[in-house]
Amino acid sequence: MKIGKLILALLVLAVAFGGGLWYGKQQSTTIIAANDAGGSYGGGFRSAEPDAKPRATAARGPGGTVHQVREGQAIQDAVNAAEPGDTIRIFPGTYTETVYIDKDGIRLIGVIEQGNWPTLEGEKRLNDAILYSGNDIVVENLKITNYKGNGIMGQAGNNFEIRNNLIIDTGVYGIFPQLGQNGIVEDNVVSGIEDAAIYVGMSDNIHVAGNEVFDSVAGIEIENSRHAIVENNYVHHNTGGVLAFITPGLPIKTTYDVIIRDNFIVDNNTPNFGAPGSTVAGIPAGTGVLIMAADEVVIENNIIRDHQTAGILVVDHANASNITADPDADPAPDQVAILDNLMLNNGYDTIDEVRALMLATMTRGTPDIVRAGEVRDSCIRNRHRYITVGLGDFADCDFANTDNIDNYLLPEPVPPREIDPSEQGKLTYLGICTGCHSYKGILIGPPVEMIQAMYKDDPEGIAAYIADPVKKRPTFPEMPPQDYLAPEVRLAVAEYLLTVGN
Amino acid sequence: MEPCRPRLLAALVLLLVMPLAPLLALPAVAEDFRLSDQCPPGFEQLGGDVCRLATLYDQYGSLRGRGVGGTRTGLPPRRDGFTAQQIDLGRYLFFDPLLSADGSLSCASCHDPALGFADGRGRSTGLHGEALPRGAPTLWNSAFLQHFFWDARADSLEAQLTGPLYAPEEMGNNPADLLAALRGNDAYPVLFRAAFGDDSGPIDTAQVYAALAAFEASLVSLNSRYDRYAHGDHSALDAEEIAGLNVFRSFVARCAECHTPPLFTNQQVAVIGSPEPPGLARDIGAEATLGSPKLRGAFKVPTLRNIARTAPYMHSGRFETLDEVVTFYNGGRGHAVPEGEALQLHWHIVSPDLADHELEQLVAFLGTLTDERFLPRVPTQVPSGLAVGGRSAREAPTPTGDAP
């Protein structure tokens, strides 16, 4: 039985291989293997039910157009043509443009052919490579280099997946989702960034995993964000490795519930080359993990080694430089939990401020973990393993690990921005129509009660008229067409208008 | 698309006529005034004539309800729920110079609807013609603000409006005189009872503030061409304007980091290091409000909606045009801060090194934020019988000196 299956499988493979050879000869374009589906590798021993790979975007049914972009074409043209649910495949080549996505449900997927990547090239002239404000955006398999601003920047897009990108020497942030909820940043390689290679700003429910970040000022920064996990990343040769901050002066004031686990955080001693005045410009070179004012941060099972200042630094706002005053931001970290971490060779050439703290607390040696300023209700596990400074009031943690938590993504993606047509009719009527039409009396156009009398039971008539108005009365100015409203919105607003009673 | 041009024109005509009003004014007769029982444009009318604002942005959420985000993000919490009558009473009060000590200034003197609810001056002109320290900000969309004044020292519309009302060099009034004038007027007692109920007692300051706040909170501008773009009509902006939007929200220019959609302010204070007009000492701004030297020279991030209508720019009007403003931001971090002056500049003040065409695109984009479709009607007369709107900014005397 089993042998029979194997033979069959081999046969299928052979035919596929032969077919591929034949097809390859006919056409020079690469065949994209349909490898989106498929379950998990079973292995030889089953210990427990394997977890599905985390997703942030809604599952897609069949359908959706695939747009192909090749060298010489503009990615933006494909974005403009795409509808929600579509996929844009970008073939190897150089694309010198800023791509912006102000619609939902677009997948921007690079096609890597035998090591050749589609490359967005900013020529040190263009600002950002990719800007998105839509929900359910996926950006994968792109090489991005030489932009002045950010590699990939999200502005309030929810349910995003940014994976498998190569971002090299690109301005301020490599990957910067901001003001979004429910997103994944995984398996990217980011280097040469003058601020944070990966910067999660003012966002909720975020998963940052499996990335390699190096040669940047900050490796991974979680700022003014909640429910974030940073795991399995390789963070090396930055000025500071992994940061969890509350930065004062931003409209969202908290950071809490952040898990930093299972990362390699190694040799982050690069001299600080941050922009003057930037928050990261104050990070002392040689800092593995830096917690500034953030609450409920768990640091677990990381390998943190070879940092000249300290392995882990926990500070309040008073002990941070370059930050502003903000009475609405709590300056002290609360409930930081340092669980078991492997720490080696940290604090071997630390900064004067830490030396002074060591002197004051009569601590000798090279500090792994340093606390400066007010820190409340925090804990550490197996403190005897490390040289610590200022951790006297840290309790012993009453938990050992975060094994019960796979990720902090939402069980279901943030729902799409769709509303009930009657609600949309009302909002459109009040938001747009009332500028010129009052219920009774004349504002600019005829009163609504007059329109109601003319179009009783005929919302379609109104919908048709507003799309293409004709001047009806000499006493009123001509109405501008409202054809920019989608047909269903025009009908919804017409139906609502007929119900208005005051 | 100019559906409201006629109304704009009407408003302009009225304002031009304003200076003549004293000559034409007949004594106001109480019967001439009746409060509207209709909510202003954009408001849904609920039971009891309560007006609830409804906007297309109500379709969207925002992270932690803060009303900051991208194109399709909900607005911050708002002030609404006033009645149609309270809003209309506020409109009369707003344009009535009765509110000032000498009957010369109304709120509209510095917040002129024909000038984007600002006054077209770098620094506003006080009661006696003195140049005040700062300019009058627009009132558009103040329903959504949590902090008021350039230095963010007030936390409500009511707290804000008592500032100019009682400042000796602004409207110069005091609560007792204000109430005496209103109570002694033929029309106002009736109008206040119409707005606040027959058993609301004699006019009190809380009613005055509520009515003014009600009117101010009705000044909503969310229907610009940018908004049409944001809601999904990508033909609403042309290629240059879209390029400008992308410069605006780029992490090189970083405008959107503080002037964050949908309101185009993140409602924080920021030290940007813009220069004062020649001869004027550095205004310390929010340092005084929050007691932190780190905030020396910090000002509230203003909304950019209708920004093309409210020149000149910055807290004391140093820049005449938007071109000058974007050129300032492009000039390099701290380039206009005098040598030796300690200002802790905001981290987003950088040296973006934008190309000239990008600056032009930026200004083109800012022009797409104009929307005055819900411009309220200027009353043809006010209950005091004084000139509607009082002394306008354009007829203000040449400043004779600085306010103390």
Short mmCIF file of N, CA and C in Angstrom, two decimals, chain A residues 149-291:
data_model
loop_
_atom_site.label_atom_id
_atom_site.label_comp_id
_atom_site.label_asym_id
_atom_site.label_seq_id
_atom_site.Cartn_x
_atom_site.Cartn_y
_atom_site.Cartn_z
N GLY A 149 13.64 57.57 2.91
CA GLY A 149 12.74 57.50 4.06
C GLY A 149 12.65 56.08 4.61
N ASN A 150 11.54 55.43 4.34
CA ASN A 150 11.33 54.08 4.85
C ASN A 150 11.27 53.07 3.71
N GLY A 151 11.58 51.82 4.06
CA GLY A 151 11.39 50.75 3.09
C GLY A 151 9.90 50.49 2.91
N ILE A 152 9.29 50.00 3.96
CA ILE A 152 7.85 49.68 3.91
C ILE A 152 7.19 50.39 5.08
N MET A 153 6.22 51.24 4.77
CA MET A 153 5.58 52.04 5.81
C MET A 153 4.07 51.88 5.74
N GLY A 154 3.49 51.49 6.87
CA GLY A 154 2.04 51.37 6.95
C GLY A 154 1.46 52.52 7.73
N GLN A 155 0.38 53.11 7.25
CA GLN A 155 -0.30 54.17 7.99
C GLN A 155 -1.74 53.74 8.25
N ALA A 156 -1.91 53.14 9.42
CA ALA A 156 -3.23 52.75 9.89
C ALA A 156 -3.86 51.63 9.07
N GLY A 157 -3.04 50.85 8.37
CA GLY A 157 -3.57 49.64 7.75
C GLY A 157 -3.60 48.53 8.79
N ASN A 158 -4.74 47.81 8.84
CA ASN A 158 -4.84 46.67 9.76
C ASN A 158 -4.60 45.38 8.99
N ASN A 159 -4.34 44.30 9.72
CA ASN A 159 -4.20 42.96 9.12
C ASN A 159 -3.12 42.94 8.03
N PHE A 160 -1.91 43.27 8.39
CA PHE A 160 -0.84 43.28 7.37
C PHE A 160 0.14 42.14 7.57
N GLU A 161 0.76 41.74 6.46
CA GLU A 161 1.80 40.71 6.52
C GLU A 161 2.97 41.22 5.68
N ILE A 162 4.09 41.41 6.35
CA ILE A 162 5.28 41.91 5.67
C ILE A 162 6.35 40.85 5.87
N ARG A 163 6.64 40.12 4.81
CA ARG A 163 7.55 38.99 5.04
C ARG A 163 8.51 38.79 3.88
N ASN A 164 9.65 38.22 4.28
CA ASN A 164 10.59 37.76 3.27
C ASN A 164 11.16 38.87 2.40
N ASN A 165 11.29 40.03 2.94
CA ASN A 165 11.86 41.13 2.16
C ASN A 165 13.30 41.37 2.56
N LEU A 166 14.03 41.94 1.62
CA LEU A 166 15.44 42.23 1.80
C LEU A 166 15.56 43.75 1.74
N ILE A 167 15.89 44.37 2.85
CA ILE A 167 15.88 45.83 2.88
C ILE A 167 17.27 46.30 3.28
N ILE A 168 17.90 47.03 2.38
CA ILE A 168 19.31 47.34 2.54
C ILE A 168 19.53 48.84 2.42
N ASP A 169 20.17 49.43 3.41
CA ASP A 169 20.60 50.82 3.35
C ASP A 169 19.47 51.73 2.88
N THR A 170 18.39 51.70 3.64
CA THR A 170 17.21 52.46 3.24
C THR A 170 16.78 53.38 4.37
N GLY A 171 17.40 54.54 4.44
CA GLY A 171 16.91 55.66 5.22
C GLY A 171 16.63 55.41 6.68
N VAL A 172 15.44 55.77 7.10
CA VAL A 172 15.15 55.96 8.51
C VAL A 172 14.65 54.67 9.17
N TYR A 173 13.65 54.06 8.58
CA TYR A 173 13.17 52.78 9.09
C TYR A 173 13.10 51.79 7.93
N GLY A 174 13.46 50.55 8.23
CA GLY A 174 13.32 49.53 7.18
C GLY A 174 11.86 49.18 7.00
N ILE A 175 11.26 48.72 8.09
CA ILE A 175 9.85 48.33 8.07
C ILE A 175 9.17 49.08 9.21
N PHE A 176 8.12 49.84 8.89
CA PHE A 176 7.50 50.71 9.89
C PHE A 176 5.99 50.67 9.76
N PRO A 177 5.36 49.65 10.34
CA PRO A 177 3.90 49.72 10.42
C PRO A 177 3.52 50.66 11.56
N GLN A 178 2.63 51.60 11.28
CA GLN A 178 2.24 52.59 12.27
C GLN A 178 0.72 52.65 12.35
N LEU A 179 0.21 52.74 13.57
CA LEU A 179 -1.22 52.96 13.81
C LEU A 179 -2.09 51.86 13.22
N GLY A 180 -1.55 50.64 13.21
CA GLY A 180 -2.32 49.52 12.68
C GLY A 180 -2.57 48.47 13.74
N GLN A 181 -3.51 47.60 13.45
CA GLN A 181 -3.80 46.51 14.37
C GLN A 181 -3.73 45.19 13.62
N ASN A 182 -3.13 44.19 14.30
CA ASN A 182 -3.08 42.83 13.77
C ASN A 182 -2.15 42.71 12.57
N GLY A 183 -0.88 42.52 12.84
CA GLY A 183 0.06 42.43 11.73
C GLY A 183 1.27 41.57 12.05
N ILE A 184 1.86 41.08 10.98
CA ILE A 184 3.02 40.18 11.07
C ILE A 184 4.18 40.81 10.33
N VAL A 185 5.35 40.80 10.96
CA VAL A 185 6.58 41.19 10.29
C VAL A 185 7.53 40.02 10.48
N GLU A 186 7.73 39.22 9.45
CA GLU A 186 8.53 38.02 9.68
C GLU A 186 9.45 37.70 8.52
N ASP A 187 10.56 37.09 8.87
CA ASP A 187 11.51 36.55 7.89
C ASP A 187 12.04 37.60 6.93
N ASN A 188 12.22 38.81 7.42
CA ASN A 188 12.85 39.85 6.61
C ASN A 188 14.31 39.99 7.02
N VAL A 189 15.13 40.44 6.09
CA VAL A 189 16.52 40.74 6.39
C VAL A 189 16.72 42.23 6.17
N VAL A 190 17.05 42.95 7.24
CA VAL A 190 17.07 44.42 7.17
C VAL A 190 18.41 44.91 7.73
N SER A 191 19.07 45.79 6.98
CA SER A 191 20.38 46.27 7.44
C SER A 191 20.64 47.69 6.98
N GLY A 192 21.54 48.34 7.70
CA GLY A 192 22.02 49.66 7.27
C GLY A 192 20.99 50.76 7.42
N ILE A 193 20.24 50.73 8.53
CA ILE A 193 19.14 51.68 8.73
C ILE A 193 19.56 52.67 9.83
N GLU A 194 19.31 53.97 9.59
CA GLU A 194 19.82 54.97 10.53
C GLU A 194 18.96 55.15 11.78
N ASP A 195 17.81 54.50 11.81
CA ASP A 195 17.03 54.46 13.04
C ASP A 195 16.76 52.99 13.35
N ALA A 196 15.50 52.56 13.37
CA ALA A 196 15.22 51.16 13.67
C ALA A 196 15.03 50.36 12.38
N ALA A 197 15.64 49.20 12.33
CA ALA A 197 15.47 48.34 11.16
C ALA A 197 14.01 47.91 11.05
N ILE A 198 13.45 47.49 12.19
CA ILE A 198 12.01 47.17 12.24
C ILE A 198 11.43 48.00 13.38
N TYR A 199 10.45 48.83 13.07
CA TYR A 199 9.90 49.75 14.05
C TYR A 199 8.40 49.59 14.04
N VAL A 200 7.89 49.07 15.12
CA VAL A 200 6.44 48.95 15.28
C VAL A 200 6.00 50.15 16.11
N GLY A 201 5.27 51.08 15.51
CA GLY A 201 4.90 52.31 16.19
C GLY A 201 3.40 52.41 16.38
N MET A 202 2.97 52.70 17.59
CA MET A 202 1.55 52.93 17.90
C MET A 202 0.66 51.88 17.24
N SER A 203 0.92 50.62 17.53
CA SER A 203 0.15 49.54 16.92
C SER A 203 -0.24 48.52 17.98
N ASP A 204 -1.21 47.69 17.65
CA ASP A 204 -1.67 46.64 18.57
C ASP A 204 -1.65 45.27 17.87
N ASN A 205 -1.43 44.22 18.66
CA ASN A 205 -1.50 42.84 18.17
C ASN A 205 -0.53 42.59 17.01
N ILE A 206 0.75 42.57 17.37
CA ILE A 206 1.80 42.52 16.35
C ILE A 206 2.72 41.32 16.62
N HIS A 207 3.16 40.70 15.56
CA HIS A 207 4.06 39.55 15.67
C HIS A 207 5.31 39.81 14.82
N VAL A 208 6.44 39.93 15.48
CA VAL A 208 7.70 40.19 14.78
C VAL A 208 8.58 38.96 14.99
N ALA A 209 8.79 38.18 13.95
CA ALA A 209 9.43 36.88 14.15
C ALA A 209 10.37 36.52 13.00
N GLY A 210 11.46 35.90 13.37
CA GLY A 210 12.33 35.28 12.37
C GLY A 210 13.04 36.25 11.46
N ASN A 211 13.19 37.47 11.89
CA ASN A 211 13.89 38.44 11.05
C ASN A 211 15.38 38.48 11.41
N GLU A 212 16.19 38.89 10.46
CA GLU A 212 17.58 39.21 10.75
C GLU A 212 17.76 40.72 10.56
N VAL A 213 18.21 41.38 11.61
CA VAL A 213 18.39 42.84 11.54
C VAL A 213 19.79 43.17 12.04
N PHE A 214 20.50 43.97 11.25
CA PHE A 214 21.89 44.26 11.63
C PHE A 214 22.37 45.56 11.00
N ASP A 215 23.51 46.02 11.51
CA ASP A 215 24.16 47.23 10.99
C ASP A 215 23.24 48.45 11.00
N SER A 216 22.34 48.51 11.96
CA SER A 216 21.42 49.64 12.08
C SER A 216 21.59 50.25 13.47
N VAL A 217 20.98 51.40 13.71
CA VAL A 217 21.08 51.97 15.04
C VAL A 217 20.28 51.11 16.03
N ALA A 218 19.02 50.86 15.71
CA ALA A 218 18.21 49.97 16.55
C ALA A 218 17.81 48.76 15.71
N GLY A 219 17.80 47.61 16.34
CA GLY A 219 17.40 46.41 15.61
C GLY A 219 15.89 46.35 15.44
N ILE A 220 15.21 46.09 16.56
CA ILE A 220 13.74 45.99 16.55
C ILE A 220 13.21 46.89 17.65
N GLU A 221 12.27 47.77 17.32
CA GLU A 221 11.73 48.70 18.31
C GLU A 221 10.22 48.56 18.37
N ILE A 222 9.74 48.34 19.59
CA ILE A 222 8.29 48.30 19.83
C ILE A 222 7.98 49.57 20.61
N GLU A 223 7.26 50.49 19.99
CA GLU A 223 7.06 51.81 20.60
C GLU A 223 5.58 52.14 20.70
N ASN A 224 5.16 52.56 21.87
CA ASN A 224 3.77 52.98 22.11
C ASN A 224 2.78 51.98 21.49
N SER A 225 3.05 50.70 21.76
CA SER A 225 2.27 49.61 21.18
C SER A 225 1.93 48.59 22.26
N ARG A 226 0.90 47.79 22.00
CA ARG A 226 0.45 46.82 22.97
C ARG A 226 0.28 45.44 22.33
N HIS A 227 0.41 44.41 23.13
CA HIS A 227 0.22 43.03 22.67
C HIS A 227 1.13 42.71 21.48
N ALA A 228 2.42 42.74 21.75
CA ALA A 228 3.39 42.47 20.68
C ALA A 228 4.34 41.36 21.13
N ILE A 229 4.67 40.51 20.20
CA ILE A 229 5.66 39.46 20.46
C ILE A 229 6.82 39.63 19.50
N VAL A 230 8.03 39.58 20.04
CA VAL A 230 9.25 39.66 19.25
C VAL A 230 9.99 38.36 19.50
N GLU A 231 10.01 37.47 18.52
CA GLU A 231 10.60 36.15 18.81
C GLU A 231 11.39 35.61 17.63
N ASN A 232 12.38 34.81 17.99
CA ASN A 232 13.17 34.08 16.98
C ASN A 232 13.86 34.99 15.98
N ASN A 233 14.22 36.16 16.40
CA ASN A 233 14.94 37.06 15.50
C ASN A 233 16.44 36.98 15.77
N TYR A 234 17.21 37.30 14.76
CA TYR A 234 18.65 37.38 14.90
C TYR A 234 19.02 38.86 14.80
N VAL A 235 19.46 39.40 15.92
CA VAL A 235 19.63 40.84 16.05
C VAL A 235 21.10 41.10 16.38
N HIS A 236 21.85 41.61 15.43
CA HIS A 236 23.29 41.71 15.68
C HIS A 236 23.90 42.94 15.02
N HIS A 237 24.97 43.41 15.63
CA HIS A 237 25.75 44.51 15.08
C HIS A 237 24.95 45.78 14.85
N ASN A 238 23.98 46.01 15.71
CA ASN A 238 23.32 47.32 15.76
C ASN A 238 23.90 48.10 16.94
N THR A 239 23.42 49.32 17.14
CA THR A 239 23.83 50.06 18.34
C THR A 239 23.10 49.49 19.56
N GLY A 240 21.78 49.31 19.41
CA GLY A 240 20.96 48.65 20.43
C GLY A 240 20.18 47.53 19.75
N GLY A 241 19.93 46.44 20.49
CA GLY A 241 19.31 45.28 19.85
C GLY A 241 17.80 45.36 19.76
N VAL A 242 17.13 45.08 20.87
CA VAL A 242 15.66 45.08 20.88
C VAL A 242 15.20 46.12 21.90
N LEU A 243 14.28 46.98 21.48
CA LEU A 243 13.83 48.08 22.34
C LEU A 243 12.33 47.98 22.56
N ALA A 244 11.90 48.28 23.77
CA ALA A 244 10.46 48.47 24.05
C ALA A 244 10.34 49.80 24.77
N PHE A 245 9.66 50.74 24.11
CA PHE A 245 9.65 52.14 24.57
C PHE A 245 8.23 52.66 24.76
N ILE A 246 8.10 53.57 25.72
CA ILE A 246 7.05 54.59 25.60
C ILE A 246 7.79 55.87 25.24
N THR A 247 7.56 56.36 24.06
CA THR A 247 8.13 57.65 23.67
C THR A 247 7.11 58.73 23.99
N PRO A 248 7.47 59.70 24.81
CA PRO A 248 6.51 60.75 25.14
C PRO A 248 6.25 61.67 23.94
N GLY A 249 5.10 62.33 23.97
CA GLY A 249 4.79 63.30 22.91
C GLY A 249 4.04 62.72 21.73
N LEU A 250 3.71 61.43 21.80
CA LEU A 250 2.92 60.82 20.72
C LEU A 250 1.46 60.74 21.16
N PRO A 251 0.53 60.65 20.20
CA PRO A 251 -0.88 60.68 20.59
C PRO A 251 -1.36 59.41 21.29
N ILE A 252 -0.69 58.31 21.12
CA ILE A 252 -1.05 57.10 21.86
C ILE A 252 0.07 56.87 22.88
N LYS A 253 -0.30 56.75 24.15
CA LYS A 253 0.65 57.01 25.23
C LYS A 253 1.20 55.79 25.94
N THR A 254 0.80 54.59 25.55
CA THR A 254 1.20 53.42 26.34
C THR A 254 1.95 52.38 25.52
N THR A 255 2.77 51.60 26.22
CA THR A 255 3.29 50.34 25.69
C THR A 255 3.11 49.32 26.80
N TYR A 256 2.42 48.22 26.48
CA TYR A 256 2.35 47.16 27.48
C TYR A 256 2.09 45.82 26.81
N ASP A 257 2.35 44.76 27.57
CA ASP A 257 2.17 43.40 27.09
C ASP A 257 3.04 43.11 25.86
N VAL A 258 4.34 43.11 26.11
CA VAL A 258 5.31 42.84 25.04
C VAL A 258 6.14 41.64 25.49
N ILE A 259 6.26 40.65 24.63
CA ILE A 259 7.09 39.48 24.94
C ILE A 259 8.29 39.47 23.98
N ILE A 260 9.48 39.43 24.58
CA ILE A 260 10.70 39.36 23.79
C ILE A 260 11.33 38.01 24.12
N ARG A 261 11.24 37.05 23.20
CA ARG A 261 11.68 35.70 23.58
C ARG A 261 12.37 35.00 22.41
N ASP A 262 13.25 34.10 22.79
CA ASP A 262 13.88 33.20 21.82
C ASP A 262 14.63 33.93 20.71
N ASN A 263 15.17 35.07 21.02
CA ASN A 263 15.95 35.80 20.01
C ASN A 263 17.45 35.60 20.25
N PHE A 264 18.23 35.68 19.18
CA PHE A 264 19.67 35.82 19.30
C PHE A 264 19.98 37.31 19.27
N ILE A 265 20.49 37.83 20.35
CA ILE A 265 20.77 39.27 20.43
C ILE A 265 22.26 39.37 20.73
N VAL A 266 23.03 39.69 19.70
CA VAL A 266 24.47 39.44 19.76
C VAL A 266 25.27 40.64 19.27
N ASP A 267 26.22 41.07 20.06
CA ASP A 267 27.26 42.00 19.61
C ASP A 267 26.68 43.27 18.99
N ASN A 268 25.74 43.87 19.68
CA ASN A 268 25.17 45.14 19.19
C ASN A 268 25.99 46.29 19.78
N ASN A 269 27.14 46.53 19.18
CA ASN A 269 28.09 47.54 19.68
C ASN A 269 28.42 48.61 18.64
N THR A 270 27.66 48.65 17.58
CA THR A 270 27.95 49.61 16.51
C THR A 270 27.83 51.04 17.04
N PRO A 271 28.82 51.87 16.79
CA PRO A 271 28.71 53.27 17.23
C PRO A 271 27.41 53.89 16.72
N ASN A 272 26.80 54.71 17.56
CA ASN A 272 25.49 55.27 17.24
C ASN A 272 25.59 56.26 16.08
N PHE A 273 24.88 55.99 15.01
CA PHE A 273 24.86 56.95 13.89
C PHE A 273 23.45 57.48 13.64
N GLY A 274 22.66 57.53 14.72
CA GLY A 274 21.30 58.05 14.61
C GLY A 274 21.28 59.54 14.32
N ALA A 275 20.18 59.99 13.73
CA ALA A 275 20.05 61.42 13.40
C ALA A 275 20.01 62.24 14.68
N PRO A 276 20.62 63.42 14.68
CA PRO A 276 20.60 64.26 15.88
C PRO A 276 19.16 64.51 16.32
N GLY A 277 18.91 64.36 17.60
CA GLY A 277 17.57 64.62 18.11
C GLY A 277 16.65 63.42 18.08
N SER A 278 17.00 62.38 17.33
CA SER A 278 16.12 61.21 17.30
C SER A 278 16.23 60.48 18.63
N THR A 279 15.16 59.76 18.97
CA THR A 279 15.15 59.06 20.25
C THR A 279 16.28 58.03 20.31
N VAL A 280 16.51 57.35 19.21
CA VAL A 280 17.54 56.30 19.24
C VAL A 280 18.95 56.86 19.29
N ALA A 281 19.10 58.16 18.98
CA ALA A 281 20.45 58.75 19.04
C ALA A 281 20.97 58.76 20.47
N GLY A 282 20.08 58.55 21.45
CA GLY A 282 20.50 58.50 22.84
C GLY A 282 20.85 57.11 23.33
N ILE A 283 20.74 56.10 22.49
CA ILE A 283 21.01 54.73 22.94
C ILE A 283 22.52 54.52 23.06
N PRO A 284 22.98 54.09 24.23
CA PRO A 284 24.42 53.79 24.33
C PRO A 284 24.78 52.56 23.49
N ALA A 285 25.82 52.67 22.72
CA ALA A 285 26.26 51.53 21.92
C ALA A 285 26.56 50.36 22.85
N GLY A 286 26.20 49.17 22.42
CA GLY A 286 26.45 48.00 23.26
C GLY A 286 25.33 47.70 24.22
N THR A 287 24.07 47.92 23.79
CA THR A 287 22.90 47.62 24.61
C THR A 287 22.12 46.49 23.94
N GLY A 288 21.94 45.38 24.64
CA GLY A 288 21.24 44.25 24.05
C GLY A 288 19.75 44.49 23.98
N VAL A 289 19.14 44.71 25.16
CA VAL A 289 17.70 44.97 25.23
C VAL A 289 17.53 46.24 26.04
N LEU A 290 16.71 47.16 25.55
CA LEU A 290 16.49 48.42 26.25
C LEU A 290 14.99 48.61 26.48
N ILE A 291 14.62 48.68 27.76
CA ILE A 291 13.21 48.92 28.12
C ILE A 291 13.14 50.34 28.64
#
